[in-house]
Structure formats: C-alpha cells, structure tokens
PDB file of C-alpha atoms and ligand atoms in Angstrom:
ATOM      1  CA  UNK A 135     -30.561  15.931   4.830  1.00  0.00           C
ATOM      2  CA  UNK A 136     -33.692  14.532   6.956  1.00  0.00           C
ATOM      3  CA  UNK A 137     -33.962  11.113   8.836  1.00  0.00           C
ATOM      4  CA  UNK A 138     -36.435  10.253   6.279  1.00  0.00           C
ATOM      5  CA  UNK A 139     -33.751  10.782   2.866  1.00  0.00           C
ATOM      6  CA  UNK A 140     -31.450   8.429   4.863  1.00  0.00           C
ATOM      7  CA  UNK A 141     -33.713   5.775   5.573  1.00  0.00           C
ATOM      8  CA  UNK A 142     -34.886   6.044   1.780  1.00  0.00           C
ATOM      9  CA  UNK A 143     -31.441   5.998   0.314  1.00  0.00           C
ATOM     10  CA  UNK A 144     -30.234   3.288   2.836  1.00  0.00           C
ATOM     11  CA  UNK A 145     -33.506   0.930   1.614  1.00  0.00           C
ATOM     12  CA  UNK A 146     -31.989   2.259  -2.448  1.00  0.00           C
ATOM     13  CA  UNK A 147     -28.584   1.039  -1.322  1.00  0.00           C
ATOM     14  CA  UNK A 148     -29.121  -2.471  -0.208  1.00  0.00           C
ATOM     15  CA  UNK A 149     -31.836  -2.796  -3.080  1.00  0.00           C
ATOM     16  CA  UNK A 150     -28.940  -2.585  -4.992  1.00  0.00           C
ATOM     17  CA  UNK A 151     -26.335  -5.021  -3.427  1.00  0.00           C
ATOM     18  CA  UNK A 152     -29.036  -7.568  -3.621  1.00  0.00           C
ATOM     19  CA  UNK A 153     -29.558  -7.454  -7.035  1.00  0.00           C
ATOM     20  CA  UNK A 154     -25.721  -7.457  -7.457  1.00  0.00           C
ATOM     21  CA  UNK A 155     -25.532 -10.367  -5.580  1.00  0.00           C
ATOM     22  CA  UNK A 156     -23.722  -9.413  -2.946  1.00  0.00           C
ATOM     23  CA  UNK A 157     -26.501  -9.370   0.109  1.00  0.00           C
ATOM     24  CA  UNK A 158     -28.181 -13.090  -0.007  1.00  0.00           C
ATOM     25  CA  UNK A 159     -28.587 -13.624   3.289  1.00  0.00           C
ATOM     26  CA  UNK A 160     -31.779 -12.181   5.114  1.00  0.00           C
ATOM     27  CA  UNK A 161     -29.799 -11.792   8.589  1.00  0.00           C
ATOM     28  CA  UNK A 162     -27.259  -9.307   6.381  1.00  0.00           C
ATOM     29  CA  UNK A 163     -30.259  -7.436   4.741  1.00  0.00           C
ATOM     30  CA  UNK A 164     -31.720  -6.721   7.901  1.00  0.00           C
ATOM     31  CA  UNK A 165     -28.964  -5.668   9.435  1.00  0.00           C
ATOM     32  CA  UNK A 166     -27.453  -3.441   6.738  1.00  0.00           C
ATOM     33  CA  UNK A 167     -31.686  -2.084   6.459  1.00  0.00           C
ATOM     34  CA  UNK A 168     -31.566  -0.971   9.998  1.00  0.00           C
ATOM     35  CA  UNK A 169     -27.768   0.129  11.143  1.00  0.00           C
ATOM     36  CA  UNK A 170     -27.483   3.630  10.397  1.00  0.00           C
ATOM     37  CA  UNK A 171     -24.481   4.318   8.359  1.00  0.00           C
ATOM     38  CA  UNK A 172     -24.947   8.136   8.568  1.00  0.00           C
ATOM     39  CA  UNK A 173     -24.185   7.945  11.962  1.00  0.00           C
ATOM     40  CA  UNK A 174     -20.653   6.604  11.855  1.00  0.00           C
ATOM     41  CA  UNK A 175     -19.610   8.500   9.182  1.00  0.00           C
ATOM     42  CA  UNK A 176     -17.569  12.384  10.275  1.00  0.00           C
ATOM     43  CA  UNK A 177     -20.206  15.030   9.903  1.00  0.00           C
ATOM     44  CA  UNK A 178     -19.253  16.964   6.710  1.00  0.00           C
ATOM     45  CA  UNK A 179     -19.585  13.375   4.936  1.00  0.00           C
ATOM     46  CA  UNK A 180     -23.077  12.325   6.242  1.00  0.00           C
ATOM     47  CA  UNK A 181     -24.291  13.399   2.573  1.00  0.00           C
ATOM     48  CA  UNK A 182     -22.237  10.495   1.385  1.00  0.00           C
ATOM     49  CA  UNK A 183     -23.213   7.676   3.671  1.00  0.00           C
ATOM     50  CA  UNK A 184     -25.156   6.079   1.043  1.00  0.00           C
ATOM     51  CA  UNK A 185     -22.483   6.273  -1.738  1.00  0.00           C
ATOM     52  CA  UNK A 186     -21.208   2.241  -1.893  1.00  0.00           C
ATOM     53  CA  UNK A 187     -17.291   3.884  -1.295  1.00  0.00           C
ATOM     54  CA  UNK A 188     -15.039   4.073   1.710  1.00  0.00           C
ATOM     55  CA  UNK A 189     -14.891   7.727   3.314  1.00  0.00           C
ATOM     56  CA  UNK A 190     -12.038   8.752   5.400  1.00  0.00           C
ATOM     57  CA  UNK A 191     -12.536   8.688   9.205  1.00  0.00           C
ATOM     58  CA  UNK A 192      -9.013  10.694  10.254  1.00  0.00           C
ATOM     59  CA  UNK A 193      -5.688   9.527  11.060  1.00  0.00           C
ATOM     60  CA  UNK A 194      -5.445   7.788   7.112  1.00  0.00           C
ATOM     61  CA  UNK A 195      -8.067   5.518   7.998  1.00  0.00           C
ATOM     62  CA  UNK A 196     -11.372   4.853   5.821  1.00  0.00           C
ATOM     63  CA  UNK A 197     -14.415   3.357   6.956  1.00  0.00           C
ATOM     64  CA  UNK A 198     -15.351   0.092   4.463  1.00  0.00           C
ATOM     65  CA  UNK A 199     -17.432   0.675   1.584  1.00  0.00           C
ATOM     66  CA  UNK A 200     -21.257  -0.609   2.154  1.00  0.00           C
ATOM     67  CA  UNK A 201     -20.451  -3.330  -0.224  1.00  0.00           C
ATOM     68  CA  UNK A 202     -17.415  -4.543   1.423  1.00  0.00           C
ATOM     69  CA  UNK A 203     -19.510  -5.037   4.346  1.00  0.00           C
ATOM     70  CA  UNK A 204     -21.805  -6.489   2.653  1.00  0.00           C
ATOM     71  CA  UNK A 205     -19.597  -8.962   1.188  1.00  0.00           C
ATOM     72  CA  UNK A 206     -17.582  -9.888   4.893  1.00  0.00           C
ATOM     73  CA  UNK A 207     -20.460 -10.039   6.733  1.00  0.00           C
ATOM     74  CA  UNK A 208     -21.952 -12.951   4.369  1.00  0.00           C
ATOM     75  CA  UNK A 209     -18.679 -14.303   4.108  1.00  0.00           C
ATOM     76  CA  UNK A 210     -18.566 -14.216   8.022  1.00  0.00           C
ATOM     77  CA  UNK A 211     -21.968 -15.777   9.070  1.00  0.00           C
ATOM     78  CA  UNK A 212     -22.455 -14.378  12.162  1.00  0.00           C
ATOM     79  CA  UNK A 213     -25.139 -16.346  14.108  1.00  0.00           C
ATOM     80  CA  UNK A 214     -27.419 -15.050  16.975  1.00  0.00           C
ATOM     81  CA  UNK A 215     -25.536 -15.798  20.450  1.00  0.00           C
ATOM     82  CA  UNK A 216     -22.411 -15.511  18.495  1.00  0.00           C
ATOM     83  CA  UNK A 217     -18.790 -14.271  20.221  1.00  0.00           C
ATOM     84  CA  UNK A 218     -17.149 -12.359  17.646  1.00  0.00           C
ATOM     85  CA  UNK A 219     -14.007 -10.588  17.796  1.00  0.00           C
ATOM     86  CA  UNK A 220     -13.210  -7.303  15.403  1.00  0.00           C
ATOM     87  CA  UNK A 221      -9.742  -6.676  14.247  1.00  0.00           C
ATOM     88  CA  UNK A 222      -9.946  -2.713  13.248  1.00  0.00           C
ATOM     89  CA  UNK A 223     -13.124  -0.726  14.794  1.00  0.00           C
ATOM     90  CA  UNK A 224     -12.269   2.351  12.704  1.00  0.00           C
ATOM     91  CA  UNK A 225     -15.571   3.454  12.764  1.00  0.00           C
ATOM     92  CA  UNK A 226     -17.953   1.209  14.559  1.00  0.00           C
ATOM     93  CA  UNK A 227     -20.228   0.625  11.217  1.00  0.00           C
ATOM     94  CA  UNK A 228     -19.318  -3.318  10.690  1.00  0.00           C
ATOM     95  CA  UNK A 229     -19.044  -3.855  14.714  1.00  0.00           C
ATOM     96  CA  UNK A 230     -22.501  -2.763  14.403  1.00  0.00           C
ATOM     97  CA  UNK A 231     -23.459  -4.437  12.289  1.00  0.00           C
ATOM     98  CA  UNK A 232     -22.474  -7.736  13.565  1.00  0.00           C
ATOM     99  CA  UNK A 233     -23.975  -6.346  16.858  1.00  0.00           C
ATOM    100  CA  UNK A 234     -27.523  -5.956  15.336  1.00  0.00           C
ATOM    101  CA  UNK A 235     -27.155  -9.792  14.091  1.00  0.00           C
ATOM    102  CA  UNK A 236     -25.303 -11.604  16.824  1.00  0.00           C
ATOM    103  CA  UNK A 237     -28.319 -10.120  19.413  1.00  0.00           C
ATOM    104  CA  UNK A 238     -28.612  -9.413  23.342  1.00  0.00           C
ATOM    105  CA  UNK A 239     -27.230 -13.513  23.771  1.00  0.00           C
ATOM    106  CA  UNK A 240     -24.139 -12.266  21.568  1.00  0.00           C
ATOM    107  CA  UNK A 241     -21.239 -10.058  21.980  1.00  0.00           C
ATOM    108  CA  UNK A 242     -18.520  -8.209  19.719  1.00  0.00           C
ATOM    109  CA  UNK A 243     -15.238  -7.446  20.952  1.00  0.00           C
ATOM    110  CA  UNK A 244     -13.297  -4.993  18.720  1.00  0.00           C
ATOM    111  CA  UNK A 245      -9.719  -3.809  18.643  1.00  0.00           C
ATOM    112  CA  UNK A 246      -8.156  -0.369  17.725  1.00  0.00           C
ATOM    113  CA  UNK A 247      -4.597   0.597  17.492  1.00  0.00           C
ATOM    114  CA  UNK A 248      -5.386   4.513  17.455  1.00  0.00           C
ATOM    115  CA  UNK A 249      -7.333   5.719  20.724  1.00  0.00           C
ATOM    116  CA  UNK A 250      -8.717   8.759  19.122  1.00  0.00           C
ATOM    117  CA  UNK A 251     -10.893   6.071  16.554  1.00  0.00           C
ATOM    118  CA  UNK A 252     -11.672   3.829  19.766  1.00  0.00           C
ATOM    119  CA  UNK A 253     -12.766   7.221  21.301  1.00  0.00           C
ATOM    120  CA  UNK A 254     -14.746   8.073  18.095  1.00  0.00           C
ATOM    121  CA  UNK A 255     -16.480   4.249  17.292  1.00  0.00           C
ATOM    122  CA  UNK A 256     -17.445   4.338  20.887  1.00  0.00           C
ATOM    123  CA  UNK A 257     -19.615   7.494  20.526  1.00  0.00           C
ATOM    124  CA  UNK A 258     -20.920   6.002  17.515  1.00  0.00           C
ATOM    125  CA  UNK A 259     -21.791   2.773  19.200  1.00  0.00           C
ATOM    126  CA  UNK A 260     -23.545   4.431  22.210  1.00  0.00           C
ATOM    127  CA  UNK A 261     -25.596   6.866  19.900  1.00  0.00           C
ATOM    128  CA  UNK A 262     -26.769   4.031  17.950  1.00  0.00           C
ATOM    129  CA  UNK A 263     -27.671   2.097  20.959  1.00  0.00           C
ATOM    130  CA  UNK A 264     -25.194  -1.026  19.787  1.00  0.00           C
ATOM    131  CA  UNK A 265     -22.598  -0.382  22.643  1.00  0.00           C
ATOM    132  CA  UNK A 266     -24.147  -2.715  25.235  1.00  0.00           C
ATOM    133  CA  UNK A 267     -23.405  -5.300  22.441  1.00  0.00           C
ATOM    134  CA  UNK A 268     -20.028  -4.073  21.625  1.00  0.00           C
ATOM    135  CA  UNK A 269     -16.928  -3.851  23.684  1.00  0.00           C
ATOM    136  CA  UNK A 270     -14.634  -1.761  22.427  1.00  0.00           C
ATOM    137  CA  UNK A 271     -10.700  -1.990  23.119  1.00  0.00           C
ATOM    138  CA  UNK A 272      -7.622  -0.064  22.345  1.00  0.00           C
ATOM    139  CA  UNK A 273      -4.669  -1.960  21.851  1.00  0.00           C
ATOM    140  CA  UNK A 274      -3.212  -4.267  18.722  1.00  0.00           C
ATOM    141  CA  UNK A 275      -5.831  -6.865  17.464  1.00  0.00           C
ATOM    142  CA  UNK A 276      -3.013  -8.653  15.766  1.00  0.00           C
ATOM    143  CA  UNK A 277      -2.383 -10.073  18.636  1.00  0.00           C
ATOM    144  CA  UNK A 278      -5.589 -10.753  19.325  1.00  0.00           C
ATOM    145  CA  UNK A 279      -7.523 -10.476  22.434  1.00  0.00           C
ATOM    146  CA  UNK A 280      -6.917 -13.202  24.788  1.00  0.00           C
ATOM    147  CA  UNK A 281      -9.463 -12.480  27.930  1.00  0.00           C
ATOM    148  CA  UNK A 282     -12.445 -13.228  25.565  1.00  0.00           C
ATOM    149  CA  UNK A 283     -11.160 -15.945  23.977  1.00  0.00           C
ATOM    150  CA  UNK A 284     -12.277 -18.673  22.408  1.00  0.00           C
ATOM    151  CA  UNK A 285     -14.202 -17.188  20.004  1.00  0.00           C
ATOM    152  CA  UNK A 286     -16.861 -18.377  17.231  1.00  0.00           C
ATOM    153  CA  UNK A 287     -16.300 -15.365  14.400  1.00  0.00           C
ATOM    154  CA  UNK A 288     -13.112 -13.440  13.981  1.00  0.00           C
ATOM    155  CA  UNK A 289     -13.066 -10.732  11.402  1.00  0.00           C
ATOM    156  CA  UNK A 290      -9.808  -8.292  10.279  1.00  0.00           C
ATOM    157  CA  UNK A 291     -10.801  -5.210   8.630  1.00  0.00           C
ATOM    158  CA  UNK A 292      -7.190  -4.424   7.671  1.00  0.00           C
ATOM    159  CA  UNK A 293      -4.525  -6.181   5.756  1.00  0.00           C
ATOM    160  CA  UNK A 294      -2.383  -8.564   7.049  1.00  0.00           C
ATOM    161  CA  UNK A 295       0.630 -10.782   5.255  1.00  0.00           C
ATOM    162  CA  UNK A 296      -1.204 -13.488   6.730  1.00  0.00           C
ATOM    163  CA  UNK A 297      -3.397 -15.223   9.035  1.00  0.00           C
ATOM    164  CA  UNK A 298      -1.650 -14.244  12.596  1.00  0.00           C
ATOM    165  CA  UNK A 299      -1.071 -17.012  14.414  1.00  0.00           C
ATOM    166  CA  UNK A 300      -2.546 -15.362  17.675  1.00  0.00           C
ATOM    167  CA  UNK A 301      -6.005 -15.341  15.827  1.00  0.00           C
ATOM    168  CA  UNK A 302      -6.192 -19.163  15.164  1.00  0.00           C
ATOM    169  CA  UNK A 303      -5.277 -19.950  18.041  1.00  0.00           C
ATOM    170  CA  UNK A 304      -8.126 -17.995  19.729  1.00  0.00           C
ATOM    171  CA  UNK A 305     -10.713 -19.020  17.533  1.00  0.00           C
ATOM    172  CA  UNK A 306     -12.955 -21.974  18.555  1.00  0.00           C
ATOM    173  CA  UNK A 307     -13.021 -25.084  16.736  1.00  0.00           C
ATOM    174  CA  UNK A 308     -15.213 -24.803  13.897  1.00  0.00           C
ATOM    175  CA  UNK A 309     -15.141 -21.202  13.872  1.00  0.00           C
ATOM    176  CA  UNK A 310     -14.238 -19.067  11.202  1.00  0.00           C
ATOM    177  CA  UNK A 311     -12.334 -16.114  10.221  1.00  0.00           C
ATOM    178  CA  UNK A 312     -12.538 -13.293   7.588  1.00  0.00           C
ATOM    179  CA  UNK A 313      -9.237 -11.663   6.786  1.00  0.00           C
ATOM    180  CA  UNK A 314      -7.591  -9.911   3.966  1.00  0.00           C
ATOM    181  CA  UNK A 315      -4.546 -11.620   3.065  1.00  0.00           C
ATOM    182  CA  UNK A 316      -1.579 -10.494   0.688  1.00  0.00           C
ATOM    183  CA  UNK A 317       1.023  -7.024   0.754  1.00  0.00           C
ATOM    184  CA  UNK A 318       0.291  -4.066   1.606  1.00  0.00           C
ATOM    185  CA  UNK A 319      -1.463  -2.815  -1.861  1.00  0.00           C
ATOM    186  CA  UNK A 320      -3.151  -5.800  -3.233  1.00  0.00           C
ATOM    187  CA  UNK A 321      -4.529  -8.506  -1.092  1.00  0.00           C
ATOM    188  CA  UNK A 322      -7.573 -11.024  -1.394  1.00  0.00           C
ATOM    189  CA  UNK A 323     -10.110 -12.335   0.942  1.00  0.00           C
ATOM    190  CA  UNK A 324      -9.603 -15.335   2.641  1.00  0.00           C
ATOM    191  CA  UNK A 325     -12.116 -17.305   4.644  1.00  0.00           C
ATOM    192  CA  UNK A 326     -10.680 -19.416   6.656  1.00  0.00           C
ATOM    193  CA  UNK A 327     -12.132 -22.485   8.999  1.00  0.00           C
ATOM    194  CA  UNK A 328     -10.258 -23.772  11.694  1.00  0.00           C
ATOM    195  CA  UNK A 329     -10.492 -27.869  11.209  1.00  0.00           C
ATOM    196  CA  UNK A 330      -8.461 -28.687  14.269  1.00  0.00           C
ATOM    197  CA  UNK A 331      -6.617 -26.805  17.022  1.00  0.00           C
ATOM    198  CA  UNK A 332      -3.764 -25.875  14.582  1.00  0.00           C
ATOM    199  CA  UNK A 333      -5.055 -25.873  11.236  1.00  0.00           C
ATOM    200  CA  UNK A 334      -7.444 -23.750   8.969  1.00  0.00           C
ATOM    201  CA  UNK A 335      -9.262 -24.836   5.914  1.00  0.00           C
ATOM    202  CA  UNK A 336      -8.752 -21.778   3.654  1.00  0.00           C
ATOM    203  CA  UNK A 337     -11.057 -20.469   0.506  1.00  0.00           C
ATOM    204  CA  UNK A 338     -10.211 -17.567  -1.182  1.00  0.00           C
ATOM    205  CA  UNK A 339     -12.685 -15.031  -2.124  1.00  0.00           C
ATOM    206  CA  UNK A 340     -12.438 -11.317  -3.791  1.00  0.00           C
ATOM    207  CA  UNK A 341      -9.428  -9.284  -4.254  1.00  0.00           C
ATOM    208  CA  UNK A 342      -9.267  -6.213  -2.423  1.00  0.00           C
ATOM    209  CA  UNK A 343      -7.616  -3.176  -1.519  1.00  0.00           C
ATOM    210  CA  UNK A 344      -7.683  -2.501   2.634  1.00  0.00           C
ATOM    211  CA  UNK A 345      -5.414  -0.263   4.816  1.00  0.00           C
ATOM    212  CA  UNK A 346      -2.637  -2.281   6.764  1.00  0.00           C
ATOM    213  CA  UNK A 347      -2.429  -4.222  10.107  1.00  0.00           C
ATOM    214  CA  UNK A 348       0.012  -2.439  11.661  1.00  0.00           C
ATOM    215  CA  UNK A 349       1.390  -4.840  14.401  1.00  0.00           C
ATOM    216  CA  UNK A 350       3.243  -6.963  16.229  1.00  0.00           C
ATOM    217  CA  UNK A 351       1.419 -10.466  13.797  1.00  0.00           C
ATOM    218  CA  UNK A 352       1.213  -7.673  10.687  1.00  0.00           C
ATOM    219  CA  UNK A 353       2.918  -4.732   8.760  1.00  0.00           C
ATOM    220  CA  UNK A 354       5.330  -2.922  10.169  1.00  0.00           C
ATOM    221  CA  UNK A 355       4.728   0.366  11.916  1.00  0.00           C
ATOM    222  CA  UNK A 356       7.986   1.661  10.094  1.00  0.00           C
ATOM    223  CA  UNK A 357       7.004   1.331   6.810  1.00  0.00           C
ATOM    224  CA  UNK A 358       3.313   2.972   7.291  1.00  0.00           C
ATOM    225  CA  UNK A 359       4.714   6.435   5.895  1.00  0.00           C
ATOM    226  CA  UNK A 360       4.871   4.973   2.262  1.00  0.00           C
ATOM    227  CA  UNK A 361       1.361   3.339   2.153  1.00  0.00           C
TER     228      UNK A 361
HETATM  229  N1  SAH B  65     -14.163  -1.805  10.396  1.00  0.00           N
HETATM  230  C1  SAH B  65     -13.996  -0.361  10.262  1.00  0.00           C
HETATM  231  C2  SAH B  65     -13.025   0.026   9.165  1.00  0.00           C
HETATM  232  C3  SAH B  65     -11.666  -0.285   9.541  1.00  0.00           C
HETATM  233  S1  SAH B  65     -10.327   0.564   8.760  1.00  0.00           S
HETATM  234  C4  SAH B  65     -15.306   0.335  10.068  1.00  0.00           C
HETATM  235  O1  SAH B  65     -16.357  -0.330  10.001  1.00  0.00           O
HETATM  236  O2  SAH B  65     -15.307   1.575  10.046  1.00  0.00           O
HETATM  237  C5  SAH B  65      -9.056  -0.379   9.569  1.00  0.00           C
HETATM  238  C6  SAH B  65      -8.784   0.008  11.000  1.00  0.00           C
HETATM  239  O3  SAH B  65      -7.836  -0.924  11.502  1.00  0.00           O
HETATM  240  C7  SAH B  65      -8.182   1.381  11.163  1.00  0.00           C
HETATM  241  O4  SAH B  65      -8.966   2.148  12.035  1.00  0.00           O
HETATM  242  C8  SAH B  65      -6.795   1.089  11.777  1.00  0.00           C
HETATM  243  O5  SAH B  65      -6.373   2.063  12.706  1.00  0.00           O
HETATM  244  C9  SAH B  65      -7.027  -0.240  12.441  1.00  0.00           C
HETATM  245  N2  SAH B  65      -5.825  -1.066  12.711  1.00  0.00           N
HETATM  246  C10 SAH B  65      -4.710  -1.220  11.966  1.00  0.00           C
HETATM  247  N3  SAH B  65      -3.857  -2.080  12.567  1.00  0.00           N
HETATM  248  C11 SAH B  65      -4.461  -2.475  13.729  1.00  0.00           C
HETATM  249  C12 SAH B  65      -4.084  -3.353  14.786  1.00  0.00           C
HETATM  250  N4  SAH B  65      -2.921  -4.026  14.785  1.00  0.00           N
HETATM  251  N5  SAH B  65      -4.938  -3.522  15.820  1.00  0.00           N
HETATM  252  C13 SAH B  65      -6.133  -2.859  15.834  1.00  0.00           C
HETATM  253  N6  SAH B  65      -6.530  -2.017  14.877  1.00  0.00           N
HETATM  254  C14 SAH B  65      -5.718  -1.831  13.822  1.00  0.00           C
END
C-alpha cells in the first residue's frame, strides 16, 4: 500500500468518527489527521491501520482501536504546554498523539512494564519524529512516575480496579485523569478531576474492554495467565 492510500483512508477514518460523534474537538481531528497510525502498527498489519479495531502488538498486548483514542483523547483534553503522563505506551500511537497536541512547550512521559514494547514505541516515536516530545520509560506506571511529577493530564491505557492512589497524588490540582476502571473483563471509563490534594471528582463515561494493569497499584502479575 502507498503513502498516498494511507493518508486517504486515514482522512475516510476520522470522517467517520466525526460523524459518529466521537471526534468534536478540532485539536483531536488534527491530531488523529496527521499521526500516522501505519507506522506504529507491526508490519504484516500495516494493511489494517485504518480498520477502527485494536491489532496485536506482541507479548498479548493490542494497540487501542482508532476510536478508543478518539474517545480518551477528548475525554482527556490535552492542552498545548501540557505535562502529561501515559500509563501503557504499547505502541506509541496515543503518546503520539497527545505529543502532536500538547506541542514543542509540552511533554509526554509514558510508562511500559515490558522493555521489548518500550524498545518497539520508541522506534515508532523517533520515525515519526514525536520522540523529542515523548519520553519514554520502562518500569510500572501504576506507580506512577514521580521525577516528573506534578502533572496536568494523566491517562491509563490499561485496566485498573481503581484509581491508584500514586496517580492522584501526582496529578496537579485541577488536573485530570482518564482511566479504565472495573475487573479485569469489563470495566468503564472514568474521568476523574482532582478537586483538592486528596480527592477526585469522578464521571463515568463508556464501558470498555482493555488489557490489565499489571502492578504493584493494579492486577496481579499472578493471575495474568487466565486473562
Ligand atoms: N496506549 C497503547 C496501547 C496500550 S495496551 C498504544 O497506543 O498502543 C496497554 C499497555 O499497558 C501494554 O503494552 C501493557 O504492557 C502495558 N502495561 C500493563 N501494566 C502496566 C504497568 N503497570 N505499567 C506500565 N505499563 C503497563
């Protein structure tokens, strides 16, 4: 497939989200017009990047499907000069595409658990140009990741059994956070403000299906085999 079929079916793609509602915001459009998905994808699924479904990345893990992204990142608000922190780089794609919004006065920092992923976002991120803007780190995001802290966006891409405490407590006043709460085969999406410097305001969005936290703050490494 040519540059020019991807750029076509990306434009078909968010076309589409928009007129299901789920891209309002013209920061999200842009971004989701100009990140190339195709390029974060593994190479025998490139065909698919513009199918709205998760694909499997390796090691069990899947990277979101376009409308899942669609739907955090609005839920999210990223704002130019933003510091956002990523729970679950799998891929790259959504660190990128928080990259593209939050700009050159903004910075992502995103956590992975399994170094070969870190290893394989990274490439992603430096292909695509968006690794200046991302910093990517291998260790467990439940915890958080303290040297950055506070920050003004914090957004899980696996699911947890709750909000980890870690996570409030490095988000800045005001600041919100995009998680998917519930077990490990059914959760929903919470969007959560912090109000003060121990409590979040919470809203509940979409149900939805993601692969588990696996942490110290989430699931339990243990019981991974059944999921
Ligand atoms: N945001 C990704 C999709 C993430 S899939 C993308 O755009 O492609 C969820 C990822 O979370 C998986 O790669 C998984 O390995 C990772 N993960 C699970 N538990 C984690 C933890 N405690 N800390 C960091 N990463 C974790």
């Amino acid at each position: 497939m040519f540059m020019e079929d991807f750029n076509r079916l990306r434009k078909e793609l968010v076309e589409r989200l928009i007129s299901e509602g789920l891209l309002r915001s013209e920061k999200v459009i842009k971004a989701m017009l100009k990140v190339p998905r195709e390029e974060f994808v593994p190479k025998k699924y490139r065909s698919y990047a513009y199918h709205d479904t998760p694909l499997p990345i390796g090691y069990g893990q899947t990277i979101s499907a376009p409308h899942m992204v669609a739907i955090m990142t609005e839920a999210l608000d990223p704002r130019p000069g933003d510091k956002v922190l990523e729970i679950g780089t799998g891929s790259g794609y959504q660190a990128a595409i928080i990259a593209e919004i939050v700009g050159d006065e903004g910075h992502v920092w995103s956590i992975e658990r399994i170094k070969e992923l870190a290893d394989f976002a990274r490439e992603n991120l430096k292909r695509t140009s968006y690794i200046r803007r991302v910093t990517v780190i291998v260790g467990d995001g439940s915890k958080g990741y303290e040297p950055a802290a506070p920050y003004d966006r914090i957004i899980v891409t696996a699911a947890a059994p709750d909000i980890p405490k870690p996570l409030i407590d490095q988000l800045r006043i005001g600041g919100r956070i995009v998680i998917p709460v519930g077990d490990r085969y059914n959760q929903r999406l919470v969007i959560a403000t912090k109000v003060s410097k121990d409590r979040v305001k919470r809203e509940y969005g979409i149900p939805c299906i993601f692969v588990p936290l696996i942490g110290e703050y989430g699931f339990r490494e243990s019981e991974e085999g059944d999921f």
